[in-house]
XYZ file of C-alpha atoms in Angstrom:
589
model
C -54.789 -14.362 46.168
C -56.410 -10.919 46.318
C -54.932 -7.855 44.598
C -56.091 -4.361 45.696
C -56.190 -1.305 43.382
C -56.822 2.167 44.768
C -59.500 4.010 42.763
C -59.478 7.205 44.806
C -58.425 8.351 48.258
C -61.053 6.300 50.092
C -62.101 3.626 47.573
C -60.223 0.389 46.894
C -61.169 -2.282 44.324
C -60.073 -5.843 45.048
C -59.555 -8.475 42.344
C -59.015 -12.176 42.972
C -55.803 -13.516 41.439
C -57.126 -16.888 40.291
C -55.257 -20.031 39.310
C -54.907 -20.734 35.575
C -56.772 -23.895 34.675
C -55.618 -26.225 31.862
C -57.599 -25.618 28.639
C -60.143 -28.239 27.606
C -57.833 -29.380 24.784
C -55.089 -30.125 27.319
C -57.492 -32.021 29.579
C -58.702 -34.090 26.638
C -55.150 -34.908 25.494
C -54.133 -35.895 29.006
C -57.128 -38.197 29.206
C -56.220 -39.770 25.842
C -52.566 -40.345 26.736
C -52.783 -41.384 30.383
C -54.093 -44.287 32.394
C -56.104 -43.852 35.569
C -55.032 -40.210 35.863
C -51.287 -40.887 35.456
C -49.130 -40.377 32.371
C -46.190 -42.807 32.319
C -42.958 -42.288 30.454
C -44.205 -44.480 27.610
C -47.442 -42.497 27.475
C -45.467 -39.253 27.300
C -43.367 -40.605 24.424
C -46.537 -41.427 22.482
C -47.820 -37.910 23.124
C -44.535 -36.361 21.937
C -44.638 -38.406 18.752
C -48.318 -38.206 17.777
C -49.306 -34.751 19.038
C -46.077 -32.774 19.208
C -44.724 -34.126 15.932
C -41.456 -35.265 17.542
C -41.150 -38.557 15.683
C -37.543 -38.968 16.766
C -38.318 -38.487 20.476
C -36.316 -40.856 22.668
C -36.618 -42.151 26.193
C -34.051 -39.610 27.413
C -36.296 -36.800 26.116
C -39.188 -38.018 28.236
C -36.823 -38.564 31.145
C -35.592 -34.967 30.898
C -39.197 -33.765 31.131
C -39.819 -35.936 34.191
C -36.637 -34.673 35.861
C -37.584 -31.038 35.213
C -40.769 -31.511 37.259
C -39.493 -33.563 40.183
C -38.909 -30.491 42.356
C -42.646 -29.736 42.293
C -44.858 -31.084 45.048
C -47.394 -31.974 42.383
C -45.146 -34.664 40.860
C -46.263 -38.240 41.690
C -43.728 -41.047 41.666
C -45.385 -43.208 39.025
C -45.791 -40.514 36.376
C -47.358 -37.171 35.552
C -50.735 -36.081 36.812
C -52.737 -33.435 34.931
C -51.184 -30.499 36.792
C -47.619 -31.722 36.233
C -48.376 -32.379 32.554
C -49.752 -28.843 32.248
C -46.629 -27.363 33.894
C -44.488 -29.237 31.359
C -46.496 -27.741 28.490
C -45.839 -24.248 29.883
C -42.181 -24.952 30.624
C -38.881 -24.130 28.941
C -38.465 -27.650 27.531
C -41.543 -27.204 25.352
C -40.413 -24.377 23.081
C -41.895 -23.671 19.610
C -38.453 -23.930 17.957
C -35.728 -26.545 18.139
C -32.906 -25.405 20.455
C -30.354 -27.327 18.392
C -28.524 -26.682 15.128
C -30.174 -29.097 12.700
C -29.588 -27.735 9.189
C -26.814 -28.910 6.873
C -23.807 -26.725 7.734
C -21.404 -28.168 5.152
C -22.498 -26.091 2.150
C -20.543 -23.024 0.943
C -20.914 -19.785 2.922
C -22.909 -18.243 0.085
C -25.713 -20.746 0.778
C -26.608 -19.194 4.142
C -28.263 -16.093 5.501
C -25.913 -14.622 8.090
C -26.977 -12.581 11.126
C -25.376 -9.233 10.250
C -24.889 -5.991 12.140
C -24.351 -2.450 10.813
C -22.027 -0.006 12.603
C -21.777 -2.605 15.334
C -19.835 -0.346 17.699
C -22.502 2.373 18.103
C -24.528 2.406 21.313
C -27.402 4.592 20.048
C -28.187 6.841 17.096
C -25.960 7.188 14.037
C -25.144 10.868 14.606
C -24.081 11.547 18.195
C -24.028 8.330 20.220
C -21.046 6.766 21.934
C -18.813 4.221 20.225
C -18.129 1.334 22.570
C -17.285 -2.342 22.794
C -20.528 -3.010 24.692
C -22.775 -3.124 21.590
C -20.281 -5.507 19.978
C -20.388 -7.836 22.974
C -24.179 -7.693 23.119
C -24.518 -8.446 19.416
C -22.267 -11.490 19.652
C -24.117 -12.760 22.731
C -27.353 -12.445 20.743
C -25.956 -14.609 17.942
C -24.840 -11.951 15.430
C -22.114 -13.406 13.193
C -21.089 -10.400 11.069
C -19.621 -7.367 12.869
C -18.907 -4.094 11.065
C -16.072 -1.768 12.133
C -15.236 1.573 10.471
C -11.464 2.137 10.646
C -10.005 5.646 10.881
C -6.564 7.133 11.637
C -6.068 8.674 15.076
C -3.406 10.471 17.060
C -0.029 8.837 17.675
C -0.265 6.731 14.531
C -3.088 4.680 16.007
C -6.333 3.271 14.553
C -9.791 3.918 16.000
C -13.327 2.830 15.181
C -15.955 5.520 14.684
C -18.704 6.730 12.375
C -16.875 9.244 10.203
C -18.094 12.808 9.806
C -20.511 12.651 12.762
C -20.490 13.602 16.432
C -20.127 9.985 17.554
C -17.129 9.264 19.767
C -14.384 6.800 18.877
C -13.110 3.611 20.437
C -9.727 2.004 19.825
C -9.676 -0.787 17.274
C -7.625 -2.979 19.601
C -10.363 -2.889 22.239
C -12.945 -3.919 19.626
C -10.817 -6.818 18.428
C -10.306 -8.050 21.989
C -14.048 -7.875 22.670
C -14.730 -9.902 19.534
C -12.158 -12.495 20.566
C -13.707 -12.851 24.036
C -17.356 -13.134 22.959
C -17.190 -14.494 19.393
C -18.045 -18.101 20.209
C -19.901 -17.957 23.514
C -23.304 -18.749 21.969
C -22.336 -20.146 18.559
C -19.277 -21.998 17.279
C -19.857 -20.903 13.706
C -17.545 -18.350 12.080
C -17.571 -14.629 12.785
C -16.943 -12.279 9.871
C -15.521 -8.819 10.564
C -16.239 -6.330 7.794
C -13.842 -3.369 7.763
C -14.863 -0.044 6.238
C -11.308 1.109 5.673
C -10.192 4.776 5.633
C -6.505 4.132 6.340
C -3.117 4.682 4.742
C -1.058 1.651 3.772
C 1.202 2.052 6.824
C -1.816 1.956 9.131
C -3.242 -0.993 7.240
C -0.044 -2.858 8.069
C -0.560 -1.919 11.713
C -4.094 -3.320 11.546
C -2.668 -6.531 10.113
C -0.400 -6.772 13.147
C -3.243 -6.102 15.583
C -5.521 -8.664 13.934
C -2.811 -11.326 13.735
C -1.604 -10.980 17.322
C -5.077 -10.672 18.816
C -6.752 -13.628 17.128
C -3.746 -15.875 16.480
C -5.051 -19.383 15.645
C -8.652 -18.170 15.591
C -7.926 -16.117 12.467
C -8.682 -17.756 9.131
C -5.787 -17.317 6.720
C -6.818 -17.470 3.048
C -5.275 -20.532 1.467
C -5.540 -22.667 -1.629
C -9.224 -23.438 -1.114
C -11.433 -20.579 -2.200
C -14.616 -19.488 -0.442
C -16.667 -21.689 -2.742
C -15.274 -24.694 -0.833
C -15.504 -23.271 2.697
C -18.554 -23.948 4.851
C -19.715 -22.818 8.302
C -18.842 -26.297 9.542
C -15.269 -26.177 8.228
C -14.819 -22.663 9.650
C -16.023 -23.361 13.176
C -14.409 -21.044 15.744
C -12.692 -19.075 12.995
C -12.722 -15.325 12.406
C -12.702 -14.030 8.832
C -11.799 -10.545 7.629
C -13.804 -9.000 4.806
C -12.900 -5.663 3.264
C -11.917 -3.979 0.042
C -8.365 -4.907 -1.061
C -6.039 -1.916 -0.500
C -4.930 0.439 -3.262
C -1.317 1.519 -3.195
C -1.954 5.215 -3.768
C -3.539 5.564 -0.331
C -0.053 5.439 1.193
C 0.751 8.923 -0.054
C -2.499 10.530 1.080
C -2.551 12.622 4.206
C -4.647 11.084 7.004
C -6.554 14.354 7.440
C -7.360 14.774 3.743
C -10.978 14.952 2.514
C -10.700 11.280 1.606
C -10.575 10.356 5.287
C -13.819 12.102 6.125
C -15.829 10.037 3.628
C -17.292 6.594 3.765
C -15.599 4.080 1.499
C -16.789 4.031 -2.100
C -18.789 0.880 -1.293
C -21.198 2.787 0.942
C -21.469 6.136 -0.845
C -24.423 5.125 -3.006
C -27.559 6.994 -1.974
C -25.880 8.927 0.867
C -24.619 12.014 -0.964
C -27.075 14.454 0.660
C -26.136 13.321 4.144
C -22.418 13.474 3.379
C -22.182 17.265 3.271
C -23.768 17.604 6.715
C -21.317 15.077 8.141
C -18.370 17.069 6.808
C -19.633 20.174 8.608
C -19.765 18.200 11.834
C -16.266 16.808 11.453
C -14.416 19.684 13.095
C -16.702 19.536 16.147
C -16.538 15.789 16.440
C -12.736 15.742 16.301
C -12.706 17.090 19.857
C -14.751 14.075 20.937
C -12.337 11.764 19.105
C -9.332 13.330 20.845
C -10.981 12.979 24.250
C -11.775 9.316 23.617
C -8.220 8.720 22.379
C -6.825 10.099 25.642
C -9.082 7.728 27.581
C -7.785 4.779 25.571
C -4.130 5.742 25.710
C -1.885 3.173 27.299
C -3.431 0.191 25.520
C -0.692 -2.252 24.595
C -0.830 -4.885 21.905
C -0.904 -8.261 23.563
C 2.201 -10.266 22.799
C 3.794 -7.447 20.815
C 7.273 -8.430 22.002
C 6.871 -11.975 20.707
C 8.290 -12.896 17.343
C 5.494 -13.556 14.852
C 5.248 -13.573 11.117
C 2.882 -10.712 10.328
C 1.244 -11.054 6.918
C 0.423 -8.041 4.801
C -3.014 -6.501 5.229
C -4.046 -7.746 1.797
C -3.161 -11.324 2.737
C -5.591 -11.325 5.681
C -8.651 -10.639 3.542
C -10.659 -13.848 3.398
C -13.681 -12.261 1.690
C -12.690 -9.503 -0.764
C -15.296 -6.827 -1.381
C -15.785 -3.936 -3.752
C -17.630 -2.753 -6.834
C -15.985 -3.176 -10.244
C -15.979 -0.217 -12.603
C -19.211 0.267 -14.484
C -22.850 -0.106 -13.529
C -25.015 -2.825 -12.072
C -24.467 -5.228 -14.946
C -20.732 -5.156 -14.278
C -21.193 -5.330 -10.497
C -23.262 -8.492 -10.856
C -20.832 -10.137 -13.229
C -20.027 -13.624 -11.995
C -16.352 -14.538 -11.771
C -16.073 -18.311 -11.715
C -12.528 -18.107 -10.307
C -13.152 -15.855 -7.304
C -16.000 -15.501 -4.830
C -16.419 -11.914 -3.683
C -18.692 -9.654 -1.649
C -20.751 -6.826 -3.108
C -22.308 -4.145 -0.881
C -25.443 -2.211 -1.838
C -27.423 0.355 0.122
C -31.110 -0.375 0.625
C -31.903 2.196 -2.104
C -29.405 0.665 -4.526
C -30.878 -2.786 -3.932
C -34.435 -1.545 -4.381
C -33.477 0.093 -7.677
C -31.540 -2.948 -8.855
C -34.384 -5.396 -8.142
C -36.684 -3.597 -10.580
C -34.561 -4.593 -13.567
C -32.006 -7.151 -12.402
C -33.959 -9.321 -9.928
C -33.065 -12.669 -11.481
C -29.455 -11.534 -12.025
C -29.104 -10.726 -8.331
C -30.402 -14.182 -7.409
C -27.932 -15.716 -9.859
C -25.077 -13.656 -8.353
C -25.895 -14.682 -4.774
C -25.805 -18.399 -5.532
C -22.017 -18.284 -5.249
C -21.120 -14.715 -4.228
C -21.983 -12.724 -1.111
C -24.279 -9.698 -1.153
C -24.379 -7.282 1.762
C -27.211 -4.761 2.120
C -26.917 -1.822 4.529
C -29.279 0.931 5.774
C -29.447 4.253 3.958
C -27.455 7.059 5.546
C -30.514 9.083 6.507
C -31.524 6.536 9.153
C -29.889 8.644 11.857
C -32.232 7.205 14.501
C -30.809 3.695 13.897
C -34.070 2.509 12.324
C -34.116 -0.326 9.806
C -35.648 -1.375 6.484
C -37.517 -4.362 5.036
C -35.145 -7.371 5.268
C -37.269 -9.549 2.994
C -36.223 -7.544 -0.086
C -32.673 -8.743 0.423
C -33.555 -12.246 1.566
C -35.804 -13.094 -1.373
C -32.981 -12.068 -3.713
C -30.509 -14.298 -1.872
C -28.592 -11.574 0.024
C -26.622 -13.307 2.747
C -25.699 -10.214 4.797
C -28.751 -8.038 5.408
C -27.053 -5.583 7.771
C -29.192 -4.076 10.534
C -28.774 -1.406 13.176
C -29.039 -3.377 16.422
C -29.186 -0.296 18.671
C -32.929 0.420 18.545
C -36.094 -1.595 18.194
C -39.176 -1.886 16.011
C -40.941 -4.213 13.603
C -38.056 -4.789 11.120
C -35.627 -5.645 13.932
C -38.169 -7.999 15.539
C -38.504 -9.768 12.184
C -34.710 -10.030 11.903
C -34.464 -11.462 15.422
C -37.254 -13.911 14.604
C -35.622 -15.155 11.415
C -32.376 -15.923 13.240
C -34.075 -17.829 16.029
C -34.067 -20.589 13.407
C -31.435 -23.340 13.318
C -30.799 -23.234 17.042
C -30.021 -19.517 16.988
C -26.509 -20.184 15.661
C -26.511 -17.105 13.395
C -26.586 -19.058 10.113
C -29.809 -20.058 8.337
C -29.714 -22.174 5.182
C -31.210 -20.398 2.191
C -34.273 -22.021 0.547
C -33.557 -24.440 -2.286
C -35.303 -22.210 -4.825
C -32.568 -19.582 -4.276
C -29.785 -22.120 -4.831
C -30.800 -24.326 -7.773
C -28.140 -23.953 -10.458
C -30.327 -24.559 -13.505
C -33.363 -22.634 -12.308
C -33.270 -18.861 -11.849
C -35.905 -17.925 -9.301
C -37.848 -14.777 -10.191
C -38.587 -12.830 -6.967
C -41.115 -10.621 -8.763
C -43.480 -13.542 -9.429
C -45.884 -14.244 -6.525
C -45.421 -17.677 -4.990
C -48.411 -20.024 -4.890
C -49.956 -20.853 -1.527
C -48.753 -24.277 -0.491
C -49.026 -24.270 3.314
C -51.885 -23.652 5.704
C -50.907 -22.586 9.226
C -53.396 -22.992 12.050
C -52.626 -21.077 15.227
C -54.619 -21.554 18.435
C -54.027 -19.193 21.340
C -55.055 -20.739 24.642
C -53.798 -18.581 27.475
C -50.921 -16.613 28.947
C -49.093 -16.225 32.226
C -46.095 -14.614 33.924
C -46.796 -10.889 33.570
C -47.532 -10.522 37.285
C -43.949 -11.711 37.930
C -42.294 -9.436 35.344
C -44.257 -6.203 35.968
C -45.476 -4.277 39.004
C -49.211 -4.676 39.489
C -50.016 -1.099 38.379
C -47.785 -1.154 35.266
C -50.638 -1.452 32.754
C -53.481 0.152 34.694
C -53.563 2.083 37.951
C -57.045 0.857 38.854
C -57.397 -2.733 37.672
C -55.527 -5.744 36.270
C -54.681 -5.607 32.545
C -57.031 -6.353 29.667
C -54.826 -8.463 27.390
C -55.362 -9.235 23.715
C -53.111 -10.999 21.193
C -52.407 -9.981 17.597
C -50.981 -12.543 15.138
C -49.905 -12.103 11.528
C -47.828 -13.584 8.719
C -44.922 -11.378 7.636
C -43.280 -11.622 4.222
C -42.272 -7.963 4.495
C -42.439 -5.297 7.175
C -46.223 -5.245 6.826
C -48.206 -8.334 7.726
C -50.046 -9.930 4.820
C -52.901 -10.544 7.229
C -53.345 -9.709 10.916
C -55.878 -11.270 13.265
C -56.584 -10.591 16.918
C -58.222 -12.285 19.853
C -61.004 -10.949 21.992
C -60.012 -8.957 25.082
C -59.492 -10.933 28.285
C -60.645 -8.380 30.808
C -59.134 -7.709 34.243
C -56.801 -10.700 34.411
C -53.084 -11.346 34.830
C -53.830 -14.896 33.654
C -55.762 -14.308 30.421
C -57.601 -17.056 28.545
C -58.715 -16.781 24.914
C -59.066 -20.264 23.342
C -59.274 -18.802 19.830
C -57.998 -20.360 16.610
C -56.880 -18.618 13.415
C -55.911 -19.916 9.978
C -53.374 -18.407 7.569
C -52.329 -19.142 4.001
C -48.551 -19.212 3.615
C -46.963 -18.804 0.180
C -43.279 -19.251 1.013
C -42.816 -20.576 4.565
C -39.006 -20.563 4.196
C -39.136 -16.764 3.901
C -42.097 -16.068 6.186
C -42.243 -15.121 9.837
C -45.122 -15.444 12.294
C -45.500 -12.260 14.324
C -47.154 -12.362 17.758
C -47.769 -9.288 19.900
C -49.589 -8.968 23.221
C -51.136 -5.622 24.198
C -53.126 -4.290 27.106
C -56.330 -2.763 25.747
C -56.756 0.895 26.639
C -60.215 2.254 25.930
C -59.100 5.871 26.208
C -55.748 5.757 24.385
C -53.229 3.606 22.555
C -52.706 0.023 23.657
C -49.895 -0.687 26.122
C -47.214 -3.053 24.849
C -47.046 -6.329 26.805
C -44.665 -8.505 24.780
C -43.808 -9.819 21.339
C -42.169 -12.703 19.571
C -41.449 -13.463 15.913
C -40.951 -17.046 14.773
C -39.721 -18.517 11.453
C -42.678 -20.459 10.088
C -40.663 -23.206 8.403
C -39.083 -24.034 11.789
C -42.238 -24.118 13.916
C -42.642 -27.283 15.961
C -46.233 -28.451 15.735
C -48.386 -29.274 18.730
C -49.017 -27.360 21.959
C -46.083 -25.096 22.820
C -44.986 -22.560 25.418
C -44.111 -19.385 23.512
C -41.735 -17.026 25.375
C -42.260 -13.279 24.978
C -39.714 -10.495 24.503
C -39.633 -6.787 25.287
C -39.352 -4.011 22.700
C -35.579 -4.413 22.413
C -35.727 -8.162 21.979
C -34.746 -9.097 25.535
C -36.634 -12.140 26.763
C -38.984 -11.707 29.716
C -38.251 -14.076 32.570
C -41.797 -15.347 33.001
C -44.302 -13.918 30.481
C -45.362 -16.498 27.895
C -48.289 -17.813 25.878
C -49.641 -21.325 25.532
C -50.350 -21.922 21.825
C -50.920 -24.716 19.338
C -49.443 -24.836 15.828
C -50.474 -27.000 12.898
C -48.755 -26.594 9.502
C -50.157 -28.573 6.560
C -49.751 -28.608 2.793
C -52.569 -26.639 1.181
C -53.316 -29.587 -1.132
C -53.700 -31.890 1.869
C -56.076 -29.392 3.490
C -58.126 -29.116 0.278
C -58.456 -32.881 -0.039
C -59.464 -33.163 3.609
C -62.090 -30.459 3.140
C -63.517 -32.238 0.082
C -63.795 -35.500 1.999
C -65.648 -33.733 4.820
C -68.052 -32.127 2.341
């Protein structure tokens, strides 16, 4: 197929849109695992086991692959020819990660990283964007399991969700709860935790208890005899848990418009004092926005409010109590054997604490929950380095999901693990009772990752033909790196595949990996621009410990983490112990 590009008024350049040929490695593998040009179902099973590392592959797996190709004219009755085999390798059944939940889900909640959002109701920046249920729905559909709502008093003795002391609008709490109920378990059956930042009087807390109880009904987890140390994601399937600071009685006498109500809770004040004064100055202006939003939401009725129900007290709904004890970090990290609790630290507080109390934080997070949240000056909804929290065992590394960028791509990549269910089991070295892991000590290299980038396809279906260049097809290159922080420990790049929507590279790279359980492989495709910055053409981040070996079709995502329909790479992954690689090298020498 020919593709014309206009160079000037009278000149047109024409490029041939060629067909992507299978790489030599694919041709060789097909030859090795086929007979007389046809790969039978038994041949395919051998290939899945020996090359793709799927030792537990069954006949139904091979049958599913055959069925996925039957609609193609290239599919012969007796088995797969080379072209059909190649289409399988590039297809959706050949992903680099397992689509299924496969980790042990019966351990206590504290043993898992949890996909956590910050200010989950905001649609944009932290200062003036709209509060809405849409970001909440989107987060849940993307697998987020921890939703944060800031509760504030409103007109007519109602409760709204908003970012206090800013120009952001408000949305009624009841609408947020209903959105959570509708979308909580559409992509994952594992529990959803709602963290409340509470700025309410006792009377309004009781109203929240009524809203929560009547909205969620049997979905709501009611704290019972078993403490959190005995509750697992498996035992809490399709349950919603409330986490907040237990109420203090004196709040009942405070006026809802007092200075107390224009502050964040004491949990999130650390490190945000400078920003706080500017928020107070904005409060009078933003109140007009709140009133307008309240009028829009008026008329909302509590579902089933005329039915007789036993409404527990607000305090009795709190499944995961949070808060900081009096005193400093030593007291905050004190371990109470009788009660599991949640501690919240700002990114600055965590960074400061890790310098002196690194091993203590790891010890605390073996049984208790630690939530980390962005500093208040991130008004643009940017994010921080999640690995600081993860390597200290923090289960809830809370991120702003409204924007995009490297930290958010890493977060999305980490939670593509374990079938994308929103819960990822923490590494054993963060959980061993008699061994306190020291995050400040560099881990030894014990894995070698080989990455081969063959080719790519699909951009011509996802983009208009002049998206990257007005005068010619794109010049794609691929960058790959190992991330154990927001900066890659090492980045490598392919050569440029010039003037092609179907680029071929056939380049292999090798990386040393110190802690694969806490490492992410970053892949970014760019269009080379000789006269300016490269044009973004897709990205994906993959948890290294979950990579399926062999030749895989790697889907690409846009800047915001939305998957492209067609753009993908064909790659090969090989992950070996460094000792095994050393011994193999010695034998070759």
